[in-house]
């Protein structure tokens, strides 16, 4: 394998590590702006826990983790052998 890419091979903008670094930095700035907005936006939820700082982000993270863990267990129940359709 050669270290240099083929001249005829098309390069995309995410192939350049500098662009990936810029994209990650923009992502961090957007996240910080959303956290800052959470301080200034009034919350009108029916439950007291909804008024906590960062509640929706924390809740979303926990829901995502729960979905992954449930899917892993569901895979065990639904998984079939590799030759299932060949039988």
PDB file of N, CA, C and O in Angstrom:
ATOM      1  N   UNK A   1       0.842  -1.190   0.000  1.00  0.00           N
ATOM      2  CA  UNK A   1       0.000   0.000   0.000  1.00  0.00           C
ATOM      3  C   UNK A   1       0.876   1.238   0.000  1.00  0.00           C
ATOM      4  O   UNK A   1       1.846   1.310   0.738  1.00  0.00           O
ATOM      5  N   UNK A   2       0.495   2.175  -0.778  1.00  0.00           N
ATOM      6  CA  UNK A   2       1.255   3.420  -0.806  1.00  0.00           C
ATOM      7  C   UNK A   2       0.633   4.414   0.170  1.00  0.00           C
ATOM      8  O   UNK A   2      -0.565   4.406   0.415  1.00  0.00           O
ATOM      9  N   UNK A   3       1.470   5.261   0.717  1.00  0.00           N
ATOM     10  CA  UNK A   3       1.007   6.249   1.685  1.00  0.00           C
ATOM     11  C   UNK A   3       0.294   7.407   0.991  1.00  0.00           C
ATOM     12  O   UNK A   3      -0.545   8.066   1.576  1.00  0.00           O
ATOM     13  N   UNK A   4       0.648   7.639  -0.297  1.00  0.00           N
ATOM     14  CA  UNK A   4       0.040   8.739  -1.030  1.00  0.00           C
ATOM     15  C   UNK A   4      -1.237   8.268  -1.705  1.00  0.00           C
ATOM     16  O   UNK A   4      -1.289   7.191  -2.272  1.00  0.00           O
ATOM     17  N   UNK A   5      -2.293   9.106  -1.673  1.00  0.00           N
ATOM     18  CA  UNK A   5      -3.526   8.722  -2.370  1.00  0.00           C
ATOM     19  C   UNK A   5      -3.334   8.824  -3.878  1.00  0.00           C
ATOM     20  O   UNK A   5      -2.510   9.582  -4.371  1.00  0.00           O
ATOM     21  N   UNK A   6      -4.084   8.058  -4.613  1.00  0.00           N
ATOM     22  CA  UNK A   6      -4.046   8.071  -6.063  1.00  0.00           C
ATOM     23  C   UNK A   6      -4.489   9.446  -6.561  1.00  0.00           C
ATOM     24  O   UNK A   6      -5.417  10.046  -6.032  1.00  0.00           O
ATOM     25  N   UNK A   7      -3.838   9.949  -7.613  1.00  0.00           N
ATOM     26  CA  UNK A   7      -4.166  11.274  -8.139  1.00  0.00           C
ATOM     27  C   UNK A   7      -5.579  11.318  -8.723  1.00  0.00           C
ATOM     28  O   UNK A   7      -6.217  12.362  -8.744  1.00  0.00           O
ATOM     29  N   UNK A   8      -6.065  10.170  -9.206  1.00  0.00           N
ATOM     30  CA  UNK A   8      -7.396  10.130  -9.806  1.00  0.00           C
ATOM     31  C   UNK A   8      -8.493   9.955  -8.768  1.00  0.00           C
ATOM     32  O   UNK A   8      -9.665  10.112  -9.095  1.00  0.00           O
ATOM     33  N   UNK A   9      -8.105   9.621  -7.553  1.00  0.00           N
ATOM     34  CA  UNK A   9      -9.096   9.397  -6.506  1.00  0.00           C
ATOM     35  C   UNK A   9      -9.670  10.727  -6.032  1.00  0.00           C
ATOM     36  O   UNK A   9      -8.938  11.673  -5.750  1.00  0.00           O
ATOM     37  N   UNK A  10     -10.993  10.783  -5.959  1.00  0.00           N
ATOM     38  CA  UNK A  10     -11.650  12.018  -5.531  1.00  0.00           C
ATOM     39  C   UNK A  10     -11.482  12.205  -4.029  1.00  0.00           C
ATOM     40  O   UNK A  10     -11.651  11.282  -3.258  1.00  0.00           O
ATOM     41  N   UNK A  11     -11.144  13.425  -3.631  1.00  0.00           N
ATOM     42  CA  UNK A  11     -11.003  13.743  -2.209  1.00  0.00           C
ATOM     43  C   UNK A  11     -12.196  14.573  -1.769  1.00  0.00           C
ATOM     44  O   UNK A  11     -12.634  15.472  -2.474  1.00  0.00           O
ATOM     45  N   UNK A  12     -12.698  14.265  -0.599  1.00  0.00           N
ATOM     46  CA  UNK A  12     -13.828  14.982  -0.043  1.00  0.00           C
ATOM     47  C   UNK A  12     -13.340  15.935   1.030  1.00  0.00           C
ATOM     48  O   UNK A  12     -12.229  15.810   1.535  1.00  0.00           O
ATOM     49  N   UNK A  13     -14.198  16.868   1.425  1.00  0.00           N
ATOM     50  CA  UNK A  13     -13.760  17.896   2.368  1.00  0.00           C
ATOM     51  C   UNK A  13     -13.475  17.333   3.746  1.00  0.00           C
ATOM     52  O   UNK A  13     -12.691  17.896   4.503  1.00  0.00           O
ATOM     53  N   UNK A  14     -14.074  16.201   4.120  1.00  0.00           N
ATOM     54  CA  UNK A  14     -13.798  15.603   5.429  1.00  0.00           C
ATOM     55  C   UNK A  14     -12.565  14.704   5.407  1.00  0.00           C
ATOM     56  O   UNK A  14     -12.168  14.171   6.441  1.00  0.00           O
ATOM     57  N   UNK A  15     -11.956  14.514   4.239  1.00  0.00           N
ATOM     58  CA  UNK A  15     -10.709  13.753   4.164  1.00  0.00           C
ATOM     59  C   UNK A  15      -9.538  14.527   4.741  1.00  0.00           C
ATOM     60  O   UNK A  15      -8.528  13.940   5.133  1.00  0.00           O
ATOM     61  N   UNK A  16      -9.651  15.836   4.806  1.00  0.00           N
ATOM     62  CA  UNK A  16      -8.591  16.681   5.345  1.00  0.00           C
ATOM     63  C   UNK A  16      -8.758  16.792   6.864  1.00  0.00           C
ATOM     64  O   UNK A  16      -9.794  17.257   7.344  1.00  0.00           O
ATOM     65  N   UNK A  17      -7.760  16.368   7.645  1.00  0.00           N
ATOM     66  CA  UNK A  17      -7.880  16.437   9.111  1.00  0.00           C
ATOM     67  C   UNK A  17      -8.118  17.856   9.635  1.00  0.00           C
ATOM     68  O   UNK A  17      -8.754  18.033  10.668  1.00  0.00           O
ATOM     69  N   UNK A  18      -7.642  18.863   8.943  1.00  0.00           N
ATOM     70  CA  UNK A  18      -7.858  20.242   9.392  1.00  0.00           C
ATOM     71  C   UNK A  18      -9.348  20.592   9.348  1.00  0.00           C
ATOM     72  O   UNK A  18      -9.848  21.285  10.232  1.00  0.00           O
ATOM     73  N   UNK A  19     -10.047  20.106   8.336  1.00  0.00           N
ATOM     74  CA  UNK A  19     -11.487  20.368   8.250  1.00  0.00           C
ATOM     75  C   UNK A  19     -12.247  19.644   9.351  1.00  0.00           C
ATOM     76  O   UNK A  19     -13.228  20.166   9.885  1.00  0.00           O
ATOM     77  N   UNK A  20     -11.818  18.453   9.696  1.00  0.00           N
ATOM     78  CA  UNK A  20     -12.460  17.712  10.786  1.00  0.00           C
ATOM     79  C   UNK A  20     -12.258  18.457  12.099  1.00  0.00           C
ATOM     80  O   UNK A  20     -13.182  18.591  12.904  1.00  0.00           O
ATOM     81  N   UNK A  21     -11.053  18.970  12.316  1.00  0.00           N
ATOM     82  CA  UNK A  21     -10.769  19.741  13.532  1.00  0.00           C
ATOM     83  C   UNK A  21     -11.641  20.988  13.589  1.00  0.00           C
ATOM     84  O   UNK A  21     -12.196  21.312  14.642  1.00  0.00           O
ATOM     85  N   UNK A  22     -11.786  21.681  12.460  1.00  0.00           N
ATOM     86  CA  UNK A  22     -12.659  22.866  12.423  1.00  0.00           C
ATOM     87  C   UNK A  22     -14.105  22.487  12.738  1.00  0.00           C
ATOM     88  O   UNK A  22     -14.792  23.202  13.475  1.00  0.00           O
ATOM     89  N   UNK A  23     -14.554  21.389  12.189  1.00  0.00           N
ATOM     90  CA  UNK A  23     -15.930  20.946  12.414  1.00  0.00           C
ATOM     91  C   UNK A  23     -16.174  20.624  13.890  1.00  0.00           C
ATOM     92  O   UNK A  23     -17.208  20.988  14.452  1.00  0.00           O
ATOM     93  N   UNK A  24     -15.223  19.968  14.537  1.00  0.00           N
ATOM     94  CA  UNK A  24     -15.350  19.640  15.957  1.00  0.00           C
ATOM     95  C   UNK A  24     -15.368  20.915  16.790  1.00  0.00           C
ATOM     96  O   UNK A  24     -16.160  21.045  17.734  1.00  0.00           O
ATOM     97  N   UNK A  25     -14.532  21.878  16.432  1.00  0.00           N
ATOM     98  CA  UNK A  25     -14.512  23.146  17.170  1.00  0.00           C
ATOM     99  C   UNK A  25     -15.832  23.897  17.010  1.00  0.00           C
ATOM    100  O   UNK A  25     -16.340  24.478  17.974  1.00  0.00           O
ATOM    101  N   UNK A  26     -16.400  23.887  15.818  1.00  0.00           N
ATOM    102  CA  UNK A  26     -17.701  24.525  15.607  1.00  0.00           C
ATOM    103  C   UNK A  26     -18.761  23.815  16.443  1.00  0.00           C
ATOM    104  O   UNK A  26     -19.631  24.460  17.049  1.00  0.00           O
ATOM    105  N   UNK A  27     -18.690  22.492  16.500  1.00  0.00           N
ATOM    106  CA  UNK A  27     -19.622  21.730  17.318  1.00  0.00           C
ATOM    107  C   UNK A  27     -19.516  22.139  18.792  1.00  0.00           C
ATOM    108  O   UNK A  27     -20.531  22.331  19.462  1.00  0.00           O
ATOM    109  N   UNK A  28     -18.303  22.285  19.301  1.00  0.00           N
ATOM    110  CA  UNK A  28     -18.115  22.696  20.695  1.00  0.00           C
ATOM    111  C   UNK A  28     -18.672  24.099  20.931  1.00  0.00           C
ATOM    112  O   UNK A  28     -19.302  24.362  21.960  1.00  0.00           O
ATOM    113  N   UNK A  29     -18.466  25.016  19.994  1.00  0.00           N
ATOM    114  CA  UNK A  29     -18.977  26.382  20.146  1.00  0.00           C
ATOM    115  C   UNK A  29     -20.506  26.378  20.170  1.00  0.00           C
ATOM    116  O   UNK A  29     -21.122  27.063  20.994  1.00  0.00           O
ATOM    117  N   UNK A  30     -21.118  25.587  19.287  1.00  0.00           N
ATOM    118  CA  UNK A  30     -22.583  25.500  19.267  1.00  0.00           C
ATOM    119  C   UNK A  30     -23.097  24.922  20.582  1.00  0.00           C
ATOM    120  O   UNK A  30     -24.089  25.413  21.141  1.00  0.00           O
ATOM    121  N   UNK A  31     -22.424  23.902  21.102  1.00  0.00           N
ATOM    122  CA  UNK A  31     -22.835  23.319  22.382  1.00  0.00           C
ATOM    123  C   UNK A  31     -22.727  24.334  23.514  1.00  0.00           C
ATOM    124  O   UNK A  31     -23.633  24.435  24.351  1.00  0.00           O
ATOM    125  N   UNK A  32     -21.647  25.087  23.552  1.00  0.00           N
ATOM    126  CA  UNK A  32     -21.487  26.112  24.589  1.00  0.00           C
ATOM    127  C   UNK A  32     -22.552  27.203  24.462  1.00  0.00           C
ATOM    128  O   UNK A  32     -23.073  27.683  25.472  1.00  0.00           O
ATOM    129  N   UNK A  33     -22.881  27.576  23.236  1.00  0.00           N
ATOM    130  CA  UNK A  33     -23.932  28.583  23.044  1.00  0.00           C
ATOM    131  C   UNK A  33     -25.283  28.055  23.521  1.00  0.00           C
ATOM    132  O   UNK A  33     -26.055  28.795  24.141  1.00  0.00           O
ATOM    133  N   UNK A  34     -25.575  26.798  23.257  1.00  0.00           N
ATOM    134  CA  UNK A  34     -26.843  26.234  23.716  1.00  0.00           C
ATOM    135  C   UNK A  34     -26.907  26.150  25.238  1.00  0.00           C
ATOM    136  O   UNK A  34     -27.960  26.372  25.836  1.00  0.00           O
ATOM    137  N   UNK A  35     -25.781  25.850  25.867  1.00  0.00           N
ATOM    138  CA  UNK A  35     -25.745  25.819  27.335  1.00  0.00           C
ATOM    139  C   UNK A  35     -25.956  27.230  27.887  1.00  0.00           C
ATOM    140  O   UNK A  35     -26.681  27.432  28.866  1.00  0.00           O
ATOM    141  N   UNK A  36     -25.332  28.226  27.241  1.00  0.00           N
ATOM    142  CA  UNK A  36     -25.501  29.610  27.694  1.00  0.00           C
ATOM    143  C   UNK A  36     -26.945  30.069  27.503  1.00  0.00           C
ATOM    144  O   UNK A  36     -27.486  30.788  28.347  1.00  0.00           O
ATOM    145  N   UNK A  37     -27.572  29.675  26.427  1.00  0.00           N
ATOM    146  CA  UNK A  37     -28.971  30.047  26.178  1.00  0.00           C
ATOM    147  C   UNK A  37     -29.879  29.439  27.249  1.00  0.00           C
ATOM    148  O   UNK A  37     -30.868  30.055  27.654  1.00  0.00           O
ATOM    149  N   UNK A  38     -29.541  28.251  27.726  1.00  0.00           N
ATOM    150  CA  UNK A  38     -30.357  27.585  28.741  1.00  0.00           C
ATOM    151  C   UNK A  38     -30.471  28.425  30.013  1.00  0.00           C
ATOM    152  O   UNK A  38     -31.473  28.347  30.718  1.00  0.00           O
ATOM    153  N   UNK A  39     -29.476  29.237  30.280  1.00  0.00           N
ATOM    154  CA  UNK A  39     -29.503  30.084  31.478  1.00  0.00           C
ATOM    155  C   UNK A  39     -30.525  31.210  31.322  1.00  0.00           C
ATOM    156  O   UNK A  39     -31.208  31.573  32.278  1.00  0.00           O
ATOM    157  N   UNK A  40     -30.659  31.743  30.113  1.00  0.00           N
ATOM    158  CA  UNK A  40     -31.475  32.936  29.902  1.00  0.00           C
ATOM    159  C   UNK A  40     -32.901  32.675  29.448  1.00  0.00           C
ATOM    160  O   UNK A  40     -33.744  33.561  29.529  1.00  0.00           O
ATOM    161  N   UNK A  41     -33.190  31.492  28.959  1.00  0.00           N
ATOM    162  CA  UNK A  41     -34.524  31.194  28.455  1.00  0.00           C
ATOM    163  C   UNK A  41     -35.399  30.717  29.608  1.00  0.00           C
ATOM    164  O   UNK A  41     -35.034  29.771  30.316  1.00  0.00           O
ATOM    165  N   UNK A  42     -36.550  31.350  29.815  1.00  0.00           N
ATOM    166  CA  UNK A  42     -37.436  30.893  30.893  1.00  0.00           C
ATOM    167  C   UNK A  42     -38.063  29.549  30.540  1.00  0.00           C
ATOM    168  O   UNK A  42     -38.381  29.274  29.385  1.00  0.00           O
ATOM    169  N   UNK A  43     -38.225  28.716  31.545  1.00  0.00           N
ATOM    170  CA  UNK A  43     -38.772  27.380  31.338  1.00  0.00           C
ATOM    171  C   UNK A  43     -40.193  27.339  31.901  1.00  0.00           C
ATOM    172  O   UNK A  43     -40.459  27.869  32.964  1.00  0.00           O
ATOM    173  N   UNK A  44     -41.091  26.691  31.172  1.00  0.00           N
ATOM    174  CA  UNK A  44     -42.490  26.643  31.560  1.00  0.00           C
ATOM    175  C   UNK A  44     -42.993  25.211  31.630  1.00  0.00           C
ATOM    176  O   UNK A  44     -44.071  24.901  31.150  1.00  0.00           O
ATOM    177  N   UNK A  45     -42.249  24.333  32.239  1.00  0.00           N
ATOM    178  CA  UNK A  45     -42.661  22.944  32.343  1.00  0.00           C
ATOM    179  C   UNK A  45     -43.568  22.721  33.537  1.00  0.00           C
ATOM    180  O   UNK A  45     -43.519  23.452  34.534  1.00  0.00           O
ATOM    181  N   UNK A  46     -44.422  21.698  33.467  1.00  0.00           N
ATOM    182  CA  UNK A  46     -45.343  21.435  34.576  1.00  0.00           C
ATOM    183  C   UNK A  46     -44.667  20.801  35.795  1.00  0.00           C
ATOM    184  O   UNK A  46     -45.222  20.845  36.890  1.00  0.00           O
ATOM    185  N   UNK A  47     -43.481  20.249  35.625  1.00  0.00           N
ATOM    186  CA  UNK A  47     -42.794  19.589  36.737  1.00  0.00           C
ATOM    187  C   UNK A  47     -41.587  20.406  37.168  1.00  0.00           C
ATOM    188  O   UNK A  47     -40.907  21.031  36.346  1.00  0.00           O
ATOM    189  N   UNK A  48     -41.294  20.387  38.450  1.00  0.00           N
ATOM    190  CA  UNK A  48     -40.189  21.190  38.988  1.00  0.00           C
ATOM    191  C   UNK A  48     -38.838  20.745  38.437  1.00  0.00           C
ATOM    192  O   UNK A  48     -37.942  21.573  38.256  1.00  0.00           O
ATOM    193  N   UNK A  49     -38.696  19.464  38.134  1.00  0.00           N
ATOM    194  CA  UNK A  49     -37.407  18.966  37.645  1.00  0.00           C
ATOM    195  C   UNK A  49     -37.064  19.558  36.272  1.00  0.00           C
ATOM    196  O   UNK A  49     -35.899  19.688  35.911  1.00  0.00           O
ATOM    197  N   UNK A  50     -38.061  19.942  35.510  1.00  0.00           N
ATOM    198  CA  UNK A  50     -37.827  20.522  34.190  1.00  0.00           C
ATOM    199  C   UNK A  50     -37.176  21.895  34.264  1.00  0.00           C
ATOM    200  O   UNK A  50     -36.646  22.380  33.266  1.00  0.00           O
ATOM    201  N   UNK A  51     -37.202  22.521  35.407  1.00  0.00           N
ATOM    202  CA  UNK A  51     -36.618  23.844  35.568  1.00  0.00           C
ATOM    203  C   UNK A  51     -35.136  23.784  35.944  1.00  0.00           C
ATOM    204  O   UNK A  51     -34.492  24.820  36.010  1.00  0.00           O
ATOM    205  N   UNK A  52     -34.615  22.619  36.175  1.00  0.00           N
ATOM    206  CA  UNK A  52     -33.200  22.471  36.517  1.00  0.00           C
ATOM    207  C   UNK A  52     -32.336  22.808  35.313  1.00  0.00           C
ATOM    208  O   UNK A  52     -32.701  22.579  34.167  1.00  0.00           O
ATOM    209  N   UNK A  53     -31.148  23.320  35.603  1.00  0.00           N
ATOM    210  CA  UNK A  53     -30.194  23.659  34.549  1.00  0.00           C
ATOM    211  C   UNK A  53     -29.732  22.385  33.836  1.00  0.00           C
ATOM    212  O   UNK A  53     -29.273  21.440  34.455  1.00  0.00           O
ATOM    213  N   UNK A  54     -29.883  22.355  32.525  1.00  0.00           N
ATOM    214  CA  UNK A  54     -29.408  21.234  31.728  1.00  0.00           C
ATOM    215  C   UNK A  54     -30.243  19.973  31.818  1.00  0.00           C
ATOM    216  O   UNK A  54     -29.786  18.901  31.447  1.00  0.00           O
ATOM    217  N   UNK A  55     -31.479  20.087  32.300  1.00  0.00           N
ATOM    218  CA  UNK A  55     -32.308  18.899  32.481  1.00  0.00           C
ATOM    219  C   UNK A  55     -32.534  18.160  31.171  1.00  0.00           C
ATOM    220  O   UNK A  55     -32.402  16.941  31.099  1.00  0.00           O
ATOM    221  N   UNK A  56     -32.889  18.879  30.111  1.00  0.00           N
ATOM    222  CA  UNK A  56     -33.235  18.217  28.856  1.00  0.00           C
ATOM    223  C   UNK A  56     -32.021  17.558  28.216  1.00  0.00           C
ATOM    224  O   UNK A  56     -32.134  16.491  27.607  1.00  0.00           O
ATOM    225  N   UNK A  57     -30.866  18.143  28.337  1.00  0.00           N
ATOM    226  CA  UNK A  57     -29.650  17.511  27.822  1.00  0.00           C
ATOM    227  C   UNK A  57     -29.321  16.243  28.599  1.00  0.00           C
ATOM    228  O   UNK A  57     -28.979  15.208  28.012  1.00  0.00           O
ATOM    229  N   UNK A  58     -29.430  16.320  29.910  1.00  0.00           N
ATOM    230  CA  UNK A  58     -29.171  15.147  30.750  1.00  0.00           C
ATOM    231  C   UNK A  58     -30.198  14.045  30.491  1.00  0.00           C
ATOM    232  O   UNK A  58     -29.850  12.876  30.346  1.00  0.00           O
ATOM    233  N   UNK A  59     -31.458  14.432  30.372  1.00  0.00           N
ATOM    234  CA  UNK A  59     -32.519  13.471  30.100  1.00  0.00           C
ATOM    235  C   UNK A  59     -32.322  12.805  28.739  1.00  0.00           C
ATOM    236  O   UNK A  59     -32.498  11.596  28.583  1.00  0.00           O
ATOM    237  N   UNK A  60     -31.959  13.597  27.730  1.00  0.00           N
ATOM    238  CA  UNK A  60     -31.705  13.048  26.402  1.00  0.00           C
ATOM    239  C   UNK A  60     -30.543  12.079  26.396  1.00  0.00           C
ATOM    240  O   UNK A  60     -30.585  11.032  25.735  1.00  0.00           O
ATOM    241  N   UNK A  61     -29.475  12.403  27.134  1.00  0.00           N
ATOM    242  CA  UNK A  61     -28.323  11.509  27.219  1.00  0.00           C
ATOM    243  C   UNK A  61     -28.720  10.195  27.888  1.00  0.00           C
ATOM    244  O   UNK A  61     -28.374   9.113  27.401  1.00  0.00           O
ATOM    245  N   UNK A  62     -29.441  10.266  28.989  1.00  0.00           N
ATOM    246  CA  UNK A  62     -29.868   9.043  29.673  1.00  0.00           C
ATOM    247  C   UNK A  62     -30.813   8.214  28.811  1.00  0.00           C
ATOM    248  O   UNK A  62     -30.733   6.980  28.805  1.00  0.00           O
ATOM    249  N   UNK A  63     -31.703   8.869  28.073  1.00  0.00           N
ATOM    250  CA  UNK A  63     -32.617   8.141  27.190  1.00  0.00           C
ATOM    251  C   UNK A  63     -31.851   7.431  26.083  1.00  0.00           C
ATOM    252  O   UNK A  63     -32.168   6.283  25.736  1.00  0.00           O
ATOM    253  N   UNK A  64     -30.835   8.064  25.544  1.00  0.00           N
ATOM    254  CA  UNK A  64     -30.019   7.453  24.491  1.00  0.00           C
ATOM    255  C   UNK A  64     -29.266   6.246  25.031  1.00  0.00           C
ATOM    256  O   UNK A  64     -29.212   5.193  24.385  1.00  0.00           O
ATOM    257  N   UNK A  65     -28.678   6.376  26.209  1.00  0.00           N
ATOM    258  CA  UNK A  65     -27.971   5.250  26.828  1.00  0.00           C
ATOM    259  C   UNK A  65     -28.943   4.106  27.108  1.00  0.00           C
ATOM    260  O   UNK A  65     -28.634   2.934  26.855  1.00  0.00           O
ATOM    261  N   UNK A  66     -30.127   4.432  27.589  1.00  0.00           N
ATOM    262  CA  UNK A  66     -31.126   3.395  27.856  1.00  0.00           C
ATOM    263  C   UNK A  66     -31.537   2.675  26.576  1.00  0.00           C
ATOM    264  O   UNK A  66     -31.688   1.446  26.565  1.00  0.00           O
ATOM    265  N   UNK A  67     -31.702   3.416  25.482  1.00  0.00           N
ATOM    266  CA  UNK A  67     -32.056   2.787  24.209  1.00  0.00           C
ATOM    267  C   UNK A  67     -30.974   1.820  23.739  1.00  0.00           C
ATOM    268  O   UNK A  67     -31.274   0.730  23.251  1.00  0.00           O
ATOM    269  N   UNK A  68     -29.724   2.201  23.896  1.00  0.00           N
ATOM    270  CA  UNK A  68     -28.629   1.318  23.474  1.00  0.00           C
ATOM    271  C   UNK A  68     -28.599   0.060  24.334  1.00  0.00           C
ATOM    272  O   UNK A  68     -28.456  -1.058  23.819  1.00  0.00           O
ATOM    273  N   UNK A  69     -28.745   0.212  25.640  1.00  0.00           N
ATOM    274  CA  UNK A  69     -28.720  -0.957  26.525  1.00  0.00           C
ATOM    275  C   UNK A  69     -29.915  -1.879  26.277  1.00  0.00           C
ATOM    276  O   UNK A  69     -29.769  -3.110  26.288  1.00  0.00           O
ATOM    277  N   UNK A  70     -31.090  -1.311  26.038  1.00  0.00           N
ATOM    278  CA  UNK A  70     -32.265  -2.124  25.736  1.00  0.00           C
ATOM    279  C   UNK A  70     -32.086  -2.842  24.395  1.00  0.00           C
ATOM    280  O   UNK A  70     -32.436  -4.017  24.258  1.00  0.00           O
ATOM    281  N   UNK A  71     -31.518  -2.161  23.407  1.00  0.00           N
ATOM    282  CA  UNK A  71     -31.294  -2.774  22.096  1.00  0.00           C
ATOM    283  C   UNK A  71     -30.310  -3.937  22.192  1.00  0.00           C
ATOM    284  O   UNK A  71     -30.463  -4.941  21.496  1.00  0.00           O
ATOM    285  N   UNK A  72     -29.301  -3.811  23.050  1.00  0.00           N
ATOM    286  CA  UNK A  72     -28.347  -4.915  23.219  1.00  0.00           C
ATOM    287  C   UNK A  72     -29.038  -6.145  23.795  1.00  0.00           C
ATOM    288  O   UNK A  72     -28.768  -7.268  23.375  1.00  0.00           O
ATOM    289  N   UNK A  73     -29.936  -5.944  24.736  1.00  0.00           N
ATOM    290  CA  UNK A  73     -30.664  -7.070  25.313  1.00  0.00           C
ATOM    291  C   UNK A  73     -31.677  -7.639  24.320  1.00  0.00           C
ATOM    292  O   UNK A  73     -31.880  -8.853  24.244  1.00  0.00           O
ATOM    293  N   UNK A  74     -32.312  -6.769  23.548  1.00  0.00           N
ATOM    294  CA  UNK A  74     -33.272  -7.204  22.552  1.00  0.00           C
ATOM    295  C   UNK A  74     -32.590  -8.018  21.457  1.00  0.00           C
ATOM    296  O   UNK A  74     -33.168  -8.961  20.921  1.00  0.00           O
ATOM    297  N   UNK A  75     -31.358  -7.673  21.146  1.00  0.00           N
ATOM    298  CA  UNK A  75     -30.590  -8.423  20.148  1.00  0.00           C
ATOM    299  C   UNK A  75     -30.409  -9.871  20.577  1.00  0.00           C
ATOM    300  O   UNK A  75     -30.473 -10.784  19.765  1.00  0.00           O
ATOM    301  N   UNK A  76     -30.182 -10.087  21.843  1.00  0.00           N
ATOM    302  CA  UNK A  76     -30.019 -11.457  22.343  1.00  0.00           C
ATOM    303  C   UNK A  76     -31.283 -12.276  22.127  1.00  0.00           C
ATOM    304  O   UNK A  76     -31.219 -13.456  21.803  1.00  0.00           O
ATOM    305  N   UNK A  77     -32.444 -11.644  22.294  1.00  0.00           N
ATOM    306  CA  UNK A  77     -33.711 -12.362  22.142  1.00  0.00           C
ATOM    307  C   UNK A  77     -34.068 -12.606  20.678  1.00  0.00           C
ATOM    308  O   UNK A  77     -34.669 -13.624  20.345  1.00  0.00           O
ATOM    309  N   UNK A  78     -33.685 -11.675  19.794  1.00  0.00           N
ATOM    310  CA  UNK A  78     -34.107 -11.760  18.401  1.00  0.00           C
ATOM    311  C   UNK A  78     -33.051 -12.327  17.456  1.00  0.00           C
ATOM    312  O   UNK A  78     -33.369 -12.621  16.311  1.00  0.00           O
ATOM    313  N   UNK A  79     -31.824 -12.479  17.918  1.00  0.00           N
ATOM    314  CA  UNK A  79     -30.738 -12.903  17.042  1.00  0.00           C
ATOM    315  C   UNK A  79     -30.947 -14.337  16.559  1.00  0.00           C
ATOM    316  O   UNK A  79     -31.360 -15.210  17.316  1.00  0.00           O
ATOM    317  N   UNK A  80     -30.658 -14.559  15.270  1.00  0.00           N
ATOM    318  CA  UNK A  80     -30.755 -15.868  14.659  1.00  0.00           C
ATOM    319  C   UNK A  80     -29.365 -16.330  14.229  1.00  0.00           C
ATOM    320  O   UNK A  80     -28.484 -15.516  14.005  1.00  0.00           O
ATOM    321  N   UNK A  81     -29.183 -17.630  14.082  1.00  0.00           N
ATOM    322  CA  UNK A  81     -27.880 -18.128  13.608  1.00  0.00           C
ATOM    323  C   UNK A  81     -27.579 -17.612  12.191  1.00  0.00           C
ATOM    324  O   UNK A  81     -28.486 -17.245  11.446  1.00  0.00           O
ATOM    325  N   UNK A  82     -26.299 -17.616  11.816  1.00  0.00           N
ATOM    326  CA  UNK A  82     -25.903 -17.107  10.511  1.00  0.00           C
ATOM    327  C   UNK A  82     -26.546 -17.880   9.367  1.00  0.00           C
ATOM    328  O   UNK A  82     -26.858 -17.308   8.328  1.00  0.00           O
ATOM    329  N   UNK A  83     -26.732 -19.183   9.530  1.00  0.00           N
ATOM    330  CA  UNK A  83     -27.280 -20.001   8.453  1.00  0.00           C
ATOM    331  C   UNK A  83     -28.799 -20.178   8.592  1.00  0.00           C
ATOM    332  O   UNK A  83     -29.361 -21.151   8.083  1.00  0.00           O
ATOM    333  N   UNK A  84     -29.469 -19.258   9.225  1.00  0.00           N
ATOM    334  CA  UNK A  84     -30.907 -19.369   9.495  1.00  0.00           C
ATOM    335  C   UNK A  84     -31.716 -19.538   8.213  1.00  0.00           C
ATOM    336  O   UNK A  84     -32.611 -20.349   8.126  1.00  0.00           O
ATOM    337  N   UNK A  85     -31.411 -18.739   7.194  1.00  0.00           N
ATOM    338  CA  UNK A  85     -32.183 -18.802   5.949  1.00  0.00           C
ATOM    339  C   UNK A  85     -31.702 -19.891   5.003  1.00  0.00           C
ATOM    340  O   UNK A  85     -32.376 -20.195   4.025  1.00  0.00           O
ATOM    341  N   UNK A  86     -30.551 -20.457   5.260  1.00  0.00           N
ATOM    342  CA  UNK A  86     -30.014 -21.517   4.411  1.00  0.00           C
ATOM    343  C   UNK A  86     -30.579 -22.880   4.773  1.00  0.00           C
ATOM    344  O   UNK A  86     -30.409 -23.843   4.030  1.00  0.00           O
ATOM    345  N   UNK A  87     -31.216 -22.998   5.890  1.00  0.00           N
ATOM    346  CA  UNK A  87     -31.742 -24.297   6.324  1.00  0.00           C
ATOM    347  C   UNK A  87     -32.967 -24.685   5.567  1.00  0.00           C
ATOM    348  O   UNK A  87     -33.756 -23.981   5.102  1.00  0.00           O
TER     349      UNK A  87
END
